[in-house]
GROMACS .gro file of C-alpha atoms in nm:
model
  165
    1MET     CA    1   0.524   0.280   2.699
    2SER     CA    2   0.281   0.540   2.697
    3GLU     CA    3   0.034   0.680   2.424
    4LYS     CA    4   0.250   1.038   2.422
    5SER     CA    5   0.604   0.826   2.410
    6LEU     CA    6   0.443   0.618   2.122
    7HIS     CA    7   0.353   0.891   1.896
    8LEU     CA    8   0.671   1.072   1.975
    9ARG     CA    9   0.877   0.745   1.885
   10LEU     CA   10   0.675   0.709   1.558
   11GLY     CA   11   0.669   1.056   1.453
   12ILE     CA   12   1.034   1.124   1.486
   13PHE     CA   13   1.117   0.749   1.243
   14THR     CA   14   0.830   0.843   1.063
   15CYS     CA   15   1.006   1.211   0.989
   16LEU     CA   16   1.340   1.044   0.944
   17VAL     CA   17   1.201   0.796   0.663
   18ALA     CA   18   1.047   1.076   0.491
   19LEU     CA   19   1.368   1.271   0.496
   20PHE     CA   20   1.562   0.924   0.350
   21LEU     CA   21   1.315   0.897   0.099
   22ILE     CA   22   1.322   1.281  -0.029
   23PHE     CA   23   1.707   1.321  -0.018
   24VAL     CA   24   1.839   0.964  -0.057
   25ALA     CA   25   1.641   0.674  -0.177
   26ILE     CA   26   1.417   0.877  -0.464
   27PRO     CA   27   1.664   1.103  -0.606
   28ASN     CA   28   1.958   0.811  -0.630
   29PHE     CA   29   1.731   0.522  -0.703
   30VAL     CA   30   1.430   0.675  -0.914
   31PHE     CA   31   1.486   0.711  -1.270
   32SER     CA   32   1.305   1.001  -1.483
   33PRO     CA   33   1.365   1.086  -1.846
   34SER     CA   34   1.454   1.448  -1.903
   35ASN     CA   35   1.174   1.506  -2.162
   36VAL     CA   36   0.861   1.405  -1.970
   37GLY     CA   37   0.627   1.658  -2.050
   38ASN     CA   38   0.337   1.603  -1.795
   39ILE     CA   39   0.463   1.600  -1.418
   40ILE     CA   40   0.227   1.375  -1.311
   41LEU     CA   41   0.328   1.102  -1.545
   42SER     CA   42   0.699   1.169  -1.440
   43PRO     CA   43   0.834   0.866  -1.256
   44LEU     CA   44   0.941   1.087  -0.972
   45PHE     CA   45   0.595   1.277  -0.920
   46TRP     CA   46   0.465   0.978  -0.705
   47PRO     CA   47   0.738   0.844  -0.484
   48TYR     CA   48   0.796   1.256  -0.387
   49VAL     CA   49   0.404   1.242  -0.312
   50LEU     CA   50   0.422   0.962  -0.064
   51ALA     CA   51   0.728   1.065   0.090
   52GLY     CA   52   0.581   1.370   0.133
   53LEU     CA   53   0.226   1.265   0.290
   54THR     CA   54   0.466   1.031   0.485
   55GLY     CA   55   0.630   1.336   0.637
   56ILE     CA   56   0.326   1.484   0.720
   57VAL     CA   57   0.174   1.224   0.883
   58GLY     CA   58   0.534   1.202   1.091
   59LEU     CA   59   0.477   1.520   1.184
   60GLY     CA   60   0.126   1.489   1.282
   61LEU     CA   61   0.193   1.246   1.536
   62LEU     CA   62   0.495   1.471   1.692
   63ALA     CA   63   0.227   1.768   1.749
   64ASN     CA   64  -0.031   1.469   1.900
   65GLY     CA   65   0.262   1.324   2.074
   66VAL     CA   66   0.374   1.700   2.202
   67THR     CA   67   0.021   1.827   2.295
   68SER     CA   68  -0.101   1.533   2.438
   69SER     CA   69  -0.144   1.440   2.837
   70ASN     CA   70  -0.239   1.140   2.787
   71ASP     CA   71   0.010   0.914   2.978
   72ALA     CA   72  -0.180   0.608   2.994
   73LEU     CA   73   0.025   0.301   2.972
   74TYR     CA   74  -0.095   0.033   2.701
   75GLU     CA   75  -0.147  -0.330   2.797
   76ASP     CA   76   0.112  -0.544   2.818
   77GLU     CA   77   0.111  -0.739   2.435
   78GLU     CA   78   0.336  -1.058   2.530
   79SER     CA   79  -0.023  -1.216   2.696
   80VAL     CA   80  -0.213  -1.502   2.504
   81HIS     CA   81  -0.368  -1.369   2.221
   82PRO     CA   82  -0.747  -1.466   2.229
   83GLU     CA   83  -0.768  -1.563   1.921
   84GLY     CA   84  -0.513  -1.846   1.905
   85SER     CA   85  -0.332  -1.927   1.602
   86ALA     CA   86  -0.619  -1.711   1.329
   87PRO     CA   87  -0.390  -1.404   1.321
   88TRP     CA   88  -0.100  -1.618   1.191
   89MET     CA   89  -0.282  -1.828   0.935
   90ARG     CA   90  -0.391  -1.509   0.784
   91LEU     CA   91  -0.073  -1.378   0.749
   92ALA     CA   92   0.010  -1.725   0.563
   93ALA     CA   93  -0.287  -1.677   0.347
   94LEU     CA   94  -0.190  -1.349   0.251
   95ALA     CA   95   0.169  -1.485   0.179
   96CYS     CA   96   0.043  -1.729  -0.046
   97ILE     CA   97  -0.194  -1.432  -0.254
   98MET     CA   98   0.114  -1.277  -0.297
   99VAL     CA   99   0.284  -1.532  -0.425
  100LEU     CA  100   0.017  -1.597  -0.662
  101VAL     CA  101   0.025  -1.268  -0.769
  102MET     CA  102   0.328  -1.303  -0.858
  103PHE     CA  103   0.290  -1.626  -1.068
  104GLY     CA  104  -0.051  -1.480  -1.207
  105LEU     CA  105   0.088  -1.136  -1.337
  106PRO     CA  106   0.243  -1.283  -1.656
  107ARG     CA  107   0.000  -1.533  -1.738
  108LEU     CA  108  -0.326  -1.352  -1.653
  109GLY     CA  109  -0.198  -0.997  -1.695
  110MET     CA  110  -0.182  -0.717  -1.433
  111VAL     CA  111  -0.603  -0.591  -1.457
  112TRP     CA  112  -0.709  -0.985  -1.390
  113THR     CA  113  -0.466  -1.062  -1.136
  114ALA     CA  114  -0.532  -0.714  -0.947
  115MET     CA  115  -0.889  -0.824  -0.948
  116LEU     CA  116  -0.893  -1.179  -0.828
  117ALA     CA  117  -0.616  -1.045  -0.533
  118PHE     CA  118  -0.829  -0.753  -0.436
  119ALA     CA  119  -1.147  -1.000  -0.418
  120ALA     CA  120  -0.884  -1.265  -0.228
  121CYS     CA  121  -0.746  -1.030   0.058
  122ALA     CA  122  -1.102  -0.852   0.076
  123PHE     CA  123  -1.251  -1.210   0.140
  124LEU     CA  124  -0.941  -1.326   0.361
  125PHE     CA  125  -0.985  -0.994   0.592
  126ARG     CA  126  -1.353  -1.062   0.622
  127THR     CA  127  -1.535  -0.743   0.455
  128ARG     CA  128  -1.843  -0.647   0.610
  129HIS     CA  129  -1.952  -0.541   0.236
  130PRO     CA  130  -1.850  -0.857  -0.011
  131ILE     CA  131  -2.067  -0.704  -0.289
  132ALA     CA  132  -1.896  -0.342  -0.278
  133ALA     CA  133  -1.571  -0.557  -0.219
  134VAL     CA  134  -1.644  -0.747  -0.581
  135VAL     CA  135  -1.784  -0.455  -0.738
  136CYS     CA  136  -1.486  -0.260  -0.660
  137ALA     CA  137  -1.213  -0.552  -0.735
  138VAL     CA  138  -1.365  -0.537  -1.065
  139ILE     CA  139  -1.424  -0.147  -1.169
  140VAL     CA  140  -1.119  -0.017  -0.980
  141PRO     CA  141  -0.859  -0.190  -1.200
  142LEU     CA  142  -1.036  -0.176  -1.520
  143LEU     CA  143  -1.072   0.213  -1.445
  144LEU     CA  144  -0.713   0.233  -1.383
  145TYR     CA  145  -0.627  -0.016  -1.703
  146ALA     CA  146  -0.834   0.239  -1.908
  147PHE     CA  147  -0.670   0.561  -1.771
  148PHE     CA  148  -0.381   0.391  -1.797
  149ALA     CA  149  -0.375   0.252  -2.174
  150HIS     CA  150  -0.581   0.485  -2.318
  151VAL     CA  151  -0.544   0.855  -2.160
  152ALA     CA  152  -0.194   0.824  -2.052
  153GLY     CA  153  -0.054   0.577  -2.301
  154VAL     CA  154   0.127   0.367  -2.076
  155ALA     CA  155   0.135   0.000  -2.190
  156ILE     CA  156  -0.018  -0.229  -1.889
  157PRO     CA  157   0.098  -0.602  -1.918
  158GLN     CA  158  -0.178  -0.819  -2.094
  159GLY     CA  159  -0.188  -1.206  -2.002
  160ASN     CA  160  -0.182  -1.469  -2.214
  161PHE     CA  161  -0.530  -1.588  -2.220
  162VAL     CA  162  -0.733  -1.246  -2.237
  163ARG     CA  163  -0.631  -0.892  -2.378
  164LEU     CA  164  -0.800  -0.608  -2.309
  165PRO     CA  165  -0.865  -0.348  -2.584
   0.00000   0.00000   0.00000
């Protein structure tokens, strides 16, 4: 399969997914109260933003596929992977992290669980910047908690052990 063909197929698929989200999935499955004062706090806002961005990415892939003159073929992906079983082990570890997140949410709360999951994923994927990853793992969930709990007035699930103010 050529790069041009791949971009065209992915672009068409992505645009169709965006259209499905905008016209079928979001209107039928995302419920929003009619008295939401701020549009950014509406449950419909961010799904529509993500669906719109998906459509823009699809249009970009289509434009790249149409204007590209590169017909180079990709290598055969079915050859033996040089890393052996390492990618499968990482995938299994990521699945374990996801299961632990589901068990940790009611016990530790959303903020602390997000910190631990972010740090675990950063080290699982061997980040080149471990200090920045740990700092972001702590700061980003705390900032999001501060915004949603104190500015937007949205209750964030707290754990059984530590409660944030």
